[in-house]
Tab-separated table of C-alpha atoms in Angstrom:
chain	number	residue	atom	x	y	z
I	3	UNK	CA	98.617	123.731	106.896
I	4	UNK	CA	101.955	122.088	105.234
I	5	UNK	CA	104.738	124.061	103.595
I	6	UNK	CA	103.707	122.646	100.080
I	7	UNK	CA	100.932	123.481	98.220
I	8	UNK	CA	101.267	120.424	95.846
I	9	UNK	CA	102.926	117.194	95.454
I	10	UNK	CA	105.353	118.736	92.866
I	11	UNK	CA	106.356	121.530	95.308
I	12	UNK	CA	107.229	118.708	97.940
I	13	UNK	CA	109.457	116.922	95.298
I	14	UNK	CA	111.510	120.102	94.720
I	15	UNK	CA	111.283	121.173	98.599
I	16	UNK	CA	112.694	117.353	99.207
I	17	UNK	CA	115.934	117.898	96.576
I	18	UNK	CA	116.546	121.386	98.147
I	19	UNK	CA	116.593	119.884	101.834
I	20	UNK	CA	118.133	116.664	101.469
I	21	UNK	CA	120.220	117.323	98.578
I	22	UNK	CA	122.830	114.143	98.293
I	23	UNK	CA	121.118	112.028	101.061
I	24	UNK	CA	119.958	108.409	99.454
I	25	UNK	CA	116.277	109.253	98.634
I	26	UNK	CA	115.842	105.796	97.085
I	27	UNK	CA	117.361	102.390	96.799
I	28	UNK	CA	116.148	99.857	94.799
I	29	UNK	CA	118.691	97.091	93.473
I	30	UNK	CA	121.669	98.612	91.630
I	31	UNK	CA	119.565	102.148	91.536
I	32	UNK	CA	120.368	104.463	94.034
I	33	UNK	CA	119.059	108.036	93.853
I	34	UNK	CA	119.558	111.130	95.998
I	35	UNK	CA	116.941	113.626	96.616
I	36	UNK	CA	118.433	115.751	94.197
I	37	UNK	CA	118.910	112.942	91.574
I	38	UNK	CA	115.636	111.856	92.169
I	39	UNK	CA	114.061	115.238	91.763
I	40	UNK	CA	115.687	115.418	88.395
I	41	UNK	CA	114.472	111.973	87.320
I	42	UNK	CA	111.001	113.103	88.073
I	43	UNK	CA	111.381	116.489	86.084
I	44	UNK	CA	112.250	114.063	83.048
I	45	UNK	CA	109.430	111.729	83.519
I	46	UNK	CA	106.958	114.953	84.247
I	47	UNK	CA	108.224	116.221	80.856
I	48	UNK	CA	107.862	112.979	79.195
I	49	UNK	CA	104.396	112.640	80.116
I	50	UNK	CA	103.782	116.290	78.926
I	51	UNK	CA	105.151	114.799	75.610
I	52	UNK	CA	102.962	111.957	75.623
I	53	UNK	CA	99.865	114.465	75.554
I	54	UNK	CA	98.809	114.283	79.248
I	55	UNK	CA	96.817	117.617	80.135
I	56	UNK	CA	96.144	118.608	83.593
I	57	UNK	CA	93.534	116.760	84.912
I	58	UNK	CA	93.855	113.847	82.644
I	59	UNK	CA	94.086	110.549	84.339
I	60	UNK	CA	96.996	108.290	84.256
I	61	UNK	CA	97.103	104.689	85.739
I	62	UNK	CA	99.963	102.690	86.702
I	63	UNK	CA	99.812	98.809	87.380
I	64	UNK	CA	102.776	97.508	88.621
I	65	UNK	CA	104.594	96.188	91.615
I	66	UNK	CA	106.920	98.430	93.856
I	67	UNK	CA	109.779	99.825	92.127
I	68	UNK	CA	111.634	103.010	91.626
I	69	UNK	CA	110.221	103.717	88.428
I	70	UNK	CA	106.728	103.415	90.037
I	71	UNK	CA	107.896	106.170	92.270
I	72	UNK	CA	109.154	108.275	89.328
I	73	UNK	CA	106.498	107.604	86.890
I	74	UNK	CA	103.847	108.491	89.529
I	75	UNK	CA	105.764	111.466	90.611
I	76	UNK	CA	105.995	112.466	86.903
I	77	UNK	CA	102.313	112.211	86.464
I	78	UNK	CA	101.933	114.635	89.272
I	79	UNK	CA	104.211	116.915	88.006
I	80	UNK	CA	102.823	117.395	84.728
I	81	UNK	CA	99.466	118.063	86.481
I	82	UNK	CA	97.786	114.472	85.849
I	83	UNK	CA	95.595	112.310	88.343
I	84	UNK	CA	97.341	109.199	89.238
I	85	UNK	CA	94.942	105.933	88.931
I	86	UNK	CA	96.839	102.960	90.736
I	87	UNK	CA	95.574	99.480	89.950
I	88	UNK	CA	95.884	96.518	92.126
I	89	UNK	CA	98.859	94.022	91.276
I	90	UNK	CA	96.521	91.095	92.007
I	91	UNK	CA	93.760	92.127	89.380
I	92	UNK	CA	93.138	90.252	86.534
I	93	UNK	CA	92.692	91.733	83.241
I	94	UNK	CA	89.255	92.165	83.265
I	95	UNK	CA	89.316	93.938	86.636
I	96	UNK	CA	92.109	96.181	85.653
I	97	UNK	CA	90.147	97.027	82.411
I	98	UNK	CA	87.180	97.954	84.196
I	99	UNK	CA	89.229	100.653	86.358
I	100	UNK	CA	91.001	101.880	83.043
I	101	UNK	CA	87.658	102.267	81.545
I	102	UNK	CA	85.865	103.764	84.339
I	103	UNK	CA	88.721	106.291	85.008
I	104	UNK	CA	89.273	107.142	81.366
I	105	UNK	CA	92.938	106.928	81.967
I	106	UNK	CA	94.710	107.923	78.525
I	107	UNK	CA	97.981	106.315	79.685
I	108	UNK	CA	98.872	103.072	81.376
I	109	UNK	CA	102.331	102.383	83.140
I	110	UNK	CA	102.788	98.455	83.579
I	111	UNK	CA	105.112	95.878	83.719
I	112	UNK	CA	105.815	92.276	81.644
I	113	UNK	CA	107.226	89.135	83.242
I	114	UNK	CA	106.188	90.213	87.271
I	115	UNK	CA	105.360	86.942	88.952
I	116	UNK	CA	105.541	85.241	85.486
I	117	UNK	CA	102.337	87.651	84.597
I	118	UNK	CA	102.484	89.415	80.996
I	119	UNK	CA	100.197	92.269	82.401
I	120	UNK	CA	99.968	93.992	78.662
I	121	UNK	CA	98.583	90.445	77.157
I	122	UNK	CA	95.927	90.029	79.821
I	123	UNK	CA	94.669	93.550	78.588
I	124	UNK	CA	95.109	92.550	75.141
I	125	UNK	CA	93.019	89.404	75.864
I	126	UNK	CA	90.482	91.273	77.468
I	127	UNK	CA	89.996	93.547	74.775
I	128	UNK	CA	90.837	96.656	76.826
I	129	UNK	CA	91.977	99.710	74.833
I	130	UNK	CA	94.419	102.240	76.326
I	131	UNK	CA	95.686	105.136	74.163
I	132	UNK	CA	99.377	104.216	75.378
I	133	UNK	CA	100.874	101.598	77.462
I	134	UNK	CA	104.386	102.157	78.667
I	135	UNK	CA	106.330	99.297	80.010
I	136	UNK	CA	108.766	100.145	83.325
I	137	UNK	CA	110.336	96.546	83.079
I	138	UNK	CA	110.099	93.419	81.526
I	139	UNK	CA	110.924	91.843	78.091
I	140	UNK	CA	110.472	95.026	75.277
I	141	UNK	CA	110.090	97.454	78.244
I	142	UNK	CA	109.524	101.094	76.719
I	143	UNK	CA	110.569	103.108	79.726
I	144	UNK	CA	113.898	104.479	78.531
I	145	UNK	CA	112.081	105.111	75.149
I	146	UNK	CA	109.025	106.757	76.930
I	147	UNK	CA	111.913	109.286	78.726
I	148	UNK	CA	113.345	110.160	75.474
I	149	UNK	CA	110.295	112.260	74.792
I	150	UNK	CA	111.349	114.624	77.333
I	151	UNK	CA	113.480	116.351	74.780
I	152	UNK	CA	110.458	117.700	73.333
I	153	UNK	CA	109.422	119.773	76.484
I	154	UNK	CA	111.556	122.471	78.003
I	155	UNK	CA	112.082	123.024	81.858
I	156	UNK	CA	110.485	126.115	81.134
I	157	UNK	CA	107.147	124.723	80.003
I	158	UNK	CA	107.356	122.132	82.426
I	159	UNK	CA	107.493	125.220	85.292
I	160	UNK	CA	104.904	126.920	83.780
I	161	UNK	CA	102.483	123.938	84.004
I	162	UNK	CA	103.425	123.391	87.446
I	163	UNK	CA	102.342	126.939	88.055
I	164	UNK	CA	99.110	126.076	87.191
I	165	UNK	CA	98.604	123.033	89.163
I	166	UNK	CA	96.548	124.029	92.240
I	167	UNK	CA	96.189	122.499	95.820
I	168	UNK	CA	92.781	121.805	95.512
I	169	UNK	CA	93.167	119.941	92.162
I	170	UNK	CA	92.598	116.011	91.897
I	171	UNK	CA	96.042	114.337	92.952
I	172	UNK	CA	94.678	110.890	92.541
I	173	UNK	CA	91.617	108.626	92.296
I	174	UNK	CA	92.195	105.246	94.176
I	175	UNK	CA	89.797	102.455	93.575
I	176	UNK	CA	88.705	100.739	96.775
I	177	UNK	CA	89.964	97.122	97.096
I	178	UNK	CA	86.926	95.687	95.762
I	179	UNK	CA	86.695	92.759	97.837
I	180	UNK	CA	83.092	92.894	97.607
I	181	UNK	CA	81.141	94.690	94.568
I	182	UNK	CA	82.900	96.552	91.721
I	183	UNK	CA	85.668	98.880	92.746
I	184	UNK	CA	84.649	102.572	93.340
I	185	UNK	CA	87.254	105.597	92.334
I	186	UNK	CA	88.163	107.845	95.615
I	187	UNK	CA	88.875	111.235	94.813
I	188	UNK	CA	91.650	112.980	96.903
I	189	UNK	CA	93.298	116.516	96.152
I	190	UNK	CA	96.869	117.444	96.418
I	191	UNK	CA	96.401	119.346	99.645
I	192	UNK	CA	94.614	116.556	101.352
I	193	UNK	CA	97.502	114.068	100.823
I	194	UNK	CA	100.064	116.353	101.811
I	195	UNK	CA	98.297	117.827	105.144
I	196	UNK	CA	97.133	114.311	106.216
I	197	UNK	CA	100.681	112.835	105.857
I	198	UNK	CA	102.552	115.723	107.132
I	199	UNK	CA	100.497	115.185	110.237
I	200	UNK	CA	100.930	111.114	109.966
I	201	UNK	CA	104.642	111.427	109.356
I	202	UNK	CA	105.236	113.581	112.448
I	203	UNK	CA	103.041	111.583	114.844
I	204	UNK	CA	104.591	108.472	113.906
I	205	UNK	CA	108.224	109.873	114.520
I	206	UNK	CA	109.395	109.190	110.977
I	207	UNK	CA	112.567	111.036	110.707
I	208	UNK	CA	115.556	112.388	108.464
I	209	UNK	CA	117.890	109.486	107.840
I	210	UNK	CA	115.473	106.663	108.616
I	211	UNK	CA	115.500	103.874	106.232
I	212	UNK	CA	111.945	102.818	105.125
I	213	UNK	CA	111.222	99.504	103.854
I	214	UNK	CA	108.059	100.021	101.972
I	215	UNK	CA	106.414	96.241	101.583
I	216	UNK	CA	102.967	97.773	101.701
I	217	UNK	CA	101.924	98.079	98.069
I	218	UNK	CA	102.359	101.294	96.161
I	219	UNK	CA	98.789	101.041	94.684
I	220	UNK	CA	97.525	101.066	98.610
I	221	UNK	CA	97.351	104.346	100.276
I	222	UNK	CA	99.562	102.670	102.941
I	223	UNK	CA	102.493	102.270	100.613
I	224	UNK	CA	102.050	105.232	98.328
I	225	UNK	CA	101.073	108.236	100.716
I	226	UNK	CA	102.390	106.840	104.150
I	227	UNK	CA	105.282	105.153	102.182
I	228	UNK	CA	107.094	107.548	99.441
I	229	UNK	CA	105.209	110.775	99.871
I	230	UNK	CA	105.966	110.353	103.592
I	231	UNK	CA	109.885	109.826	103.143
I	232	UNK	CA	110.133	113.058	100.781
I	233	UNK	CA	108.348	114.934	103.597
I	234	UNK	CA	110.736	113.780	106.013
I	235	UNK	CA	114.094	112.997	104.338
I	236	UNK	CA	113.813	109.187	105.001
I	237	UNK	CA	115.300	106.617	102.385
I	238	UNK	CA	112.730	105.057	100.287
I	239	UNK	CA	113.136	100.961	99.720
I	240	UNK	CA	110.658	99.534	97.682
I	241	UNK	CA	109.823	95.667	98.257
I	242	UNK	CA	107.965	93.960	95.668
I	243	UNK	CA	106.445	90.908	96.900
I	244	UNK	CA	106.160	90.046	100.670
I	245	UNK	CA	108.101	87.104	101.266
I	246	UNK	CA	109.563	86.772	104.968
I	247	UNK	CA	113.073	85.199	104.388
I	248	UNK	CA	113.688	88.558	101.381
I	249	UNK	CA	112.009	90.811	104.149
I	250	UNK	CA	114.359	89.894	106.917
I	251	UNK	CA	117.502	89.696	104.345
I	252	UNK	CA	116.765	93.469	103.252
I	253	UNK	CA	116.571	94.771	106.989
I	254	UNK	CA	119.772	93.381	107.661
I	255	UNK	CA	121.296	94.347	104.493
I	256	UNK	CA	119.772	97.919	104.164
I	257	UNK	CA	119.861	98.684	108.200
I	258	UNK	CA	116.073	99.369	107.677
I	259	UNK	CA	114.824	101.280	110.819
I	260	UNK	CA	111.117	101.891	109.748
I	261	UNK	CA	108.738	98.869	108.815
I	262	UNK	CA	105.068	99.559	108.841
I	263	UNK	CA	102.699	97.070	107.694
I	264	UNK	CA	99.239	95.252	108.277
I	265	UNK	CA	99.067	92.758	111.224
I	266	UNK	CA	99.753	89.921	109.095
I	267	UNK	CA	103.216	91.244	107.919
I	268	UNK	CA	104.351	91.131	111.859
I	269	UNK	CA	102.578	87.872	112.468
I	270	UNK	CA	104.619	86.317	109.739
I	271	UNK	CA	108.053	87.451	110.726
I	272	UNK	CA	106.938	86.176	114.295
I	273	UNK	CA	106.346	82.948	112.592
I	274	UNK	CA	109.851	82.794	111.209
I	275	UNK	CA	112.382	80.451	113.414
I	276	UNK	CA	115.427	82.234	111.789
I	277	UNK	CA	114.975	85.815	111.687
I	278	UNK	CA	118.634	87.140	111.277
I	279	UNK	CA	120.062	90.614	112.692
I	280	UNK	CA	117.033	92.726	113.273
I	281	UNK	CA	118.775	95.363	115.521
I	282	UNK	CA	118.256	97.870	113.235
I	283	UNK	CA	114.371	97.977	113.391
I	284	UNK	CA	113.217	100.998	115.773
I	285	UNK	CA	109.532	101.930	114.238
I	286	UNK	CA	106.753	99.772	113.638
I	287	UNK	CA	103.060	101.459	112.396
I	288	UNK	CA	100.513	98.978	111.761
I	289	UNK	CA	96.729	99.493	110.652
I	290	UNK	CA	94.458	98.309	107.504
I	291	UNK	CA	92.945	95.387	109.974
I	292	UNK	CA	92.023	95.257	113.954
I	293	UNK	CA	95.358	95.021	115.854
I	294	UNK	CA	95.461	92.059	118.266
I	295	UNK	CA	96.793	93.010	121.825
I	296	UNK	CA	98.749	89.527	121.829
I	297	UNK	CA	100.434	90.660	118.525
I	298	UNK	CA	101.626	94.037	120.027
I	299	UNK	CA	103.140	92.355	123.048
I	300	UNK	CA	104.968	90.048	121.036
I	301	UNK	CA	106.406	92.505	119.052
I	302	UNK	CA	107.702	94.346	121.939
I	303	UNK	CA	109.006	91.073	123.498
I	304	UNK	CA	110.158	89.040	120.668
I	305	UNK	CA	111.194	91.729	117.984
I	306	UNK	CA	113.270	94.677	118.293
I	307	UNK	CA	110.743	97.737	118.043
I	308	UNK	CA	111.069	100.465	120.248
I	309	UNK	CA	108.149	102.404	119.046
I	310	UNK	CA	104.896	100.601	118.061
I	311	UNK	CA	102.118	102.626	117.051
I	312	UNK	CA	98.645	101.908	115.638
I	313	UNK	CA	96.505	103.957	113.655
I	314	UNK	CA	93.148	103.703	111.928
I	315	UNK	CA	91.866	105.115	108.492
I	316	UNK	CA	90.282	104.140	104.888
I	317	UNK	CA	91.097	105.376	101.244
I	318	UNK	CA	87.823	107.285	101.783
I	319	UNK	CA	89.571	109.644	104.414
I	320	UNK	CA	92.875	109.605	102.798
I	321	UNK	CA	93.928	107.112	104.686
I	322	UNK	CA	94.247	108.234	108.186
I	323	UNK	CA	91.294	108.771	110.742
I	324	UNK	CA	92.987	108.421	114.427
I	325	UNK	CA	96.144	107.822	115.481
I	326	UNK	CA	98.027	107.195	118.645
I	327	UNK	CA	100.582	109.516	120.117
I	328	UNK	CA	104.077	109.450	120.929
I	329	UNK	CA	103.409	109.905	124.533
I	330	UNK	CA	100.456	107.204	124.911
I	331	UNK	CA	101.138	104.174	127.456
I	332	UNK	CA	101.581	100.803	126.124
I	333	UNK	CA	98.137	99.949	126.982
I	334	UNK	CA	96.582	102.584	124.903
I	335	UNK	CA	98.831	101.888	121.994
I	336	UNK	CA	97.829	98.242	122.231
I	337	UNK	CA	94.094	98.201	122.730
I	338	UNK	CA	93.219	101.242	120.729
I	339	UNK	CA	93.673	102.829	117.294
I	340	UNK	CA	94.377	106.210	118.741
I	341	UNK	CA	92.152	109.284	118.908
I	342	UNK	CA	91.461	111.830	115.960
I	343	UNK	CA	93.908	113.439	114.164
I	344	UNK	CA	93.999	117.374	114.564
I	345	UNK	CA	90.961	119.026	112.700
I	346	UNK	CA	89.119	115.794	112.112
I	347	UNK	CA	85.716	114.582	113.748
I	348	UNK	CA	85.206	111.387	114.896
I	349	UNK	CA	81.905	110.006	116.539
I	350	UNK	CA	80.403	106.578	117.104
I	351	UNK	CA	76.846	106.257	115.992
I	352	UNK	CA	73.738	103.963	115.901
I	353	UNK	CA	71.591	102.863	112.881
I	354	UNK	CA	69.623	106.198	113.373
I	355	UNK	CA	72.823	108.038	112.966
I	356	UNK	CA	72.680	109.152	116.442
I	357	UNK	CA	75.758	109.678	118.566
I	358	UNK	CA	76.026	106.767	121.219
I	359	UNK	CA	77.272	107.191	124.817
I	360	UNK	CA	81.156	106.474	125.455
I	361	UNK	CA	82.130	102.837	125.704
I	362	UNK	CA	79.152	101.636	123.544
I	363	UNK	CA	79.639	100.152	120.183
I	364	UNK	CA	78.551	101.680	116.817
I	365	UNK	CA	79.755	102.637	113.615
I	366	UNK	CA	82.648	105.395	113.085
I	367	UNK	CA	81.726	108.336	111.340
I	368	UNK	CA	84.340	110.972	110.447
I	369	UNK	CA	84.226	114.687	109.136
I	370	UNK	CA	86.975	116.774	108.232
I	371	UNK	CA	89.371	117.734	105.628
I	372	UNK	CA	90.646	114.641	104.868
I	373	UNK	CA	87.118	113.235	103.785
I	374	UNK	CA	87.575	112.565	100.019
I	375	UNK	CA	85.742	114.559	97.480
I	376	UNK	CA	83.279	111.957	96.426
I	377	UNK	CA	83.497	108.584	94.405
I	378	UNK	CA	84.607	109.411	90.819
I	379	UNK	CA	81.603	110.132	88.407
I	380	UNK	CA	79.220	108.379	90.992
I	381	UNK	CA	77.167	110.768	92.918
I	382	UNK	CA	74.691	108.211	94.187
I	383	UNK	CA	77.461	106.167	95.714
I	384	UNK	CA	79.077	109.484	97.169
I	385	UNK	CA	75.646	110.487	98.563
I	386	UNK	CA	75.443	106.927	100.589
I	387	UNK	CA	79.042	107.250	101.961
I	388	UNK	CA	78.873	110.819	102.887
I	389	UNK	CA	75.679	112.440	104.655
I	390	UNK	CA	74.084	115.828	104.353
I	391	UNK	CA	76.140	116.820	107.533
I	392	UNK	CA	79.615	115.994	105.777
I	393	UNK	CA	80.068	112.776	107.735
I	394	UNK	CA	81.667	109.962	106.371
I	395	UNK	CA	80.253	106.656	107.034
I	396	UNK	CA	82.770	103.946	107.536
I	397	UNK	CA	81.006	100.725	107.900
I	398	UNK	CA	83.585	99.934	110.886
I	399	UNK	CA	82.476	99.257	114.032
I	400	UNK	CA	84.104	100.905	116.917
I	401	UNK	CA	83.836	101.817	120.661
I	402	UNK	CA	85.476	105.317	122.144
I	403	UNK	CA	86.558	105.820	125.479
I	404	UNK	CA	85.934	109.065	127.784
I	405	UNK	CA	89.415	110.358	126.290
I	406	UNK	CA	88.453	109.793	122.594
I	407	UNK	CA	90.450	107.026	121.731
I	408	UNK	CA	88.991	104.694	119.468
I	409	UNK	CA	88.828	100.951	119.430
I	410	UNK	CA	87.842	99.203	116.232
I	411	UNK	CA	85.861	96.224	117.105
I	412	UNK	CA	84.866	95.180	113.521
I	413	UNK	CA	83.977	95.695	110.007
I	414	UNK	CA	79.765	96.149	110.233
I	415	UNK	CA	79.350	93.912	107.473
I	416	UNK	CA	81.695	90.672	109.160
I	417	UNK	CA	79.500	90.898	112.247
I	418	UNK	CA	77.167	87.725	112.736
I	419	UNK	CA	74.688	87.172	115.194
I	420	UNK	CA	74.607	83.954	117.253
I	421	UNK	CA	71.166	83.194	118.971
I	422	UNK	CA	70.577	86.904	118.889
I	423	UNK	CA	73.618	87.928	120.072
I	424	UNK	CA	75.896	90.264	118.160
I	425	UNK	CA	79.491	88.619	117.879
I	426	UNK	CA	82.550	90.635	116.457
I	427	UNK	CA	85.040	88.563	115.009
I	428	UNK	CA	87.865	90.789	115.780
I	429	UNK	CA	87.157	90.341	119.500
I	430	UNK	CA	87.123	86.535	119.306
I	431	UNK	CA	90.070	86.695	117.164
I	432	UNK	CA	92.223	88.908	119.769
I	433	UNK	CA	91.328	86.044	122.535
I	434	UNK	CA	92.564	83.221	120.379
I	435	UNK	CA	95.902	84.530	119.368
I	436	UNK	CA	96.810	84.255	123.311
I	437	UNK	CA	96.565	80.529	122.443
I	438	UNK	CA	100.466	79.410	122.611
I	439	UNK	CA	99.806	77.197	119.742
I	440	UNK	CA	98.254	79.983	117.214
I	441	UNK	CA	100.154	82.419	115.327
I	442	UNK	CA	97.216	83.775	113.026
I	443	UNK	CA	93.556	83.304	113.065
I	444	UNK	CA	90.228	84.475	111.146
I	445	UNK	CA	86.871	84.224	112.515
I	446	UNK	CA	83.822	84.420	109.832
I	447	UNK	CA	80.218	83.388	110.886
I	448	UNK	CA	78.423	80.524	108.941
I	449	UNK	CA	75.023	79.368	108.869
I	450	UNK	CA	73.570	77.002	111.733
I	451	UNK	CA	70.052	75.472	111.814
I	452	UNK	CA	69.348	76.403	115.490
I	453	UNK	CA	71.443	79.423	116.114
I	454	UNK	CA	71.199	81.271	112.931
I	455	UNK	CA	74.694	81.613	112.598
I	456	UNK	CA	78.031	80.380	114.566
I	457	UNK	CA	81.471	81.351	114.540
I	458	UNK	CA	84.018	79.521	112.492
I	459	UNK	CA	87.592	80.125	113.071
I	460	UNK	CA	90.704	79.379	110.603
I	461	UNK	CA	93.708	79.218	112.437
I	462	UNK	CA	97.809	79.071	111.261
I	463	UNK	CA	99.865	77.481	113.988
I	464	UNK	CA	102.789	78.895	115.158
I	465	UNK	CA	106.263	77.337	113.783
I	466	UNK	CA	106.793	73.798	115.365
I	467	UNK	CA	103.129	73.820	116.942
I	468	UNK	CA	100.135	72.048	116.147
I	469	UNK	CA	96.637	73.095	116.769
I	470	UNK	CA	94.071	70.584	118.151
I	471	UNK	CA	90.604	71.569	117.174
I	472	UNK	CA	88.677	70.391	120.208
I	473	UNK	CA	91.403	71.571	122.440
I	474	UNK	CA	91.454	75.020	121.216
I	475	UNK	CA	87.279	75.199	121.534
I	476	UNK	CA	87.776	73.914	125.015
I	477	UNK	CA	90.254	76.477	125.937
I	478	UNK	CA	88.151	79.422	124.410
I	479	UNK	CA	85.245	78.348	126.273
I	480	UNK	CA	86.988	78.927	129.514
I	481	UNK	CA	87.753	82.662	128.599
I	482	UNK	CA	84.787	84.119	126.647
I	483	UNK	CA	80.809	84.046	126.376
I	484	UNK	CA	79.589	80.873	124.921
I	485	UNK	CA	78.273	82.470	121.759
I	486	UNK	CA	81.845	83.708	121.085
I	487	UNK	CA	83.161	80.242	120.966
I	488	UNK	CA	83.666	79.458	117.359
I	489	UNK	CA	81.772	75.695	117.022
I	490	UNK	CA	84.359	74.686	114.461
I	491	UNK	CA	88.050	74.961	113.606
I	492	UNK	CA	89.787	74.676	110.549
I	493	UNK	CA	93.499	74.404	110.345
I	494	UNK	CA	95.520	76.307	107.431
I	495	UNK	CA	99.063	76.768	106.518
I	496	UNK	CA	98.318	80.508	105.557
I	497	UNK	CA	95.135	82.887	105.560
I	498	UNK	CA	93.718	84.254	101.961
I	499	UNK	CA	95.186	87.409	101.763
I	500	UNK	CA	94.687	90.669	99.208
I	501	UNK	CA	97.804	92.441	98.294
I	502	UNK	CA	97.012	95.043	101.158
I	503	UNK	CA	97.430	92.335	103.895
I	504	UNK	CA	93.725	92.235	104.793
I	505	UNK	CA	92.472	88.761	105.190
I	506	UNK	CA	89.707	88.187	102.389
I	507	UNK	CA	87.163	86.983	104.627
I	508	UNK	CA	84.738	86.301	101.856
I	509	UNK	CA	86.720	83.582	100.680
I	510	UNK	CA	86.728	81.708	103.972
I	511	UNK	CA	82.883	81.921	104.025
I	512	UNK	CA	82.683	80.612	100.613
I	513	UNK	CA	84.597	77.572	101.858
I	514	UNK	CA	82.203	76.831	104.402
I	515	UNK	CA	79.244	77.669	102.435
I	516	UNK	CA	79.698	75.580	98.888
């Protein structure tokens, strides 16, 4: 168990332990841990003054910035439940989450990427009791904070004494790449316990400088991001939009040592011919998608990372299921997503929910303290995801070895069948990435009159290289079973990604079927 009962406890503990050390850096704003705690207290008092009661939902729809951190931790401090919203959502999509969650207060921005979020909501007729703009024309954040004068520190302390470890800390809506997003309910103690383990196992240390390019609306940016920094005394460096040149510039300027992200982040950096000084980098943690062996090899040989670890999780598991360990050998780290974190069970099961033999593929299921409390006000969807014995069915396909290490082979829904043979795109992608001209690749199944389905590979070439479709398919035929070889290759400048860095495979399928 952690030393912190709740997230407000963590904020105050960080101030006590790390004091004047730099907690957050964002443009001209540089706050110490003590300064951050004071800002969060003011934000929490303002949130109470706005009428937020314990258990009320409060949404944030904004890019990574220091105000996001202070607003979010202020919601926790007032006993509210945080509802992060994907910055790539349109007004209708954000409106659905606001209405579905019953959020009574929204923090947002105007003018980010030339988008007026408030206008998007108004155009859709979405009604929120109060909207506070953190940045942009007419920003009301400073005025909002003035409301803190209406609530004393004694009243804030009294409110925080009522917050229990098993209270909901957030409702995080799943990405919604298919179907309507569902709200995953997670408690304070789940978040604290999972990410105390995560930050310890990855080796995040006091004094690390952590560039958080993963969006705060995602577990990777929020919990494995600034929550982990508060635990370990690392500096939070928010990064609003992933752009290779700007990321490389900030790594050099701020001497960034910690740079986690999905595989696409590192692939983009590796495809940049002019990288500058990256000598401060020491720690990479990747996940969110299957991690190609070839990518790990290139990160070791072409970049300056001393430690590269892989992990696997999903929003419904509070973000973490399995992790590699510091003493794992290079092959284990490259070829697996680690083994179950402490006090969590992981199994591989068949369609009948029976555990399969080690080395056989099946669906990954997980049981333990990290499994969500359920989907918000959706008992039917909760019952579909968590069975009667408490096992969360992830929908991911994996193989477990004799040591309990799990290799993710694919999403269950992404598998396609070629002439009766199951084809797993991640396995095929991993092989294609070994080609010297290939920087990124995504494989999907497309209809075929004779075989039922065949593979189509969407390829992004390495800088200065060209990909010849026929040559790549001939090369692949020499290296993998015929049914795995893509029957079609499409060359793209970039793969379509969601804001979490995952490839939008449904968009790729749509290109080939419409």
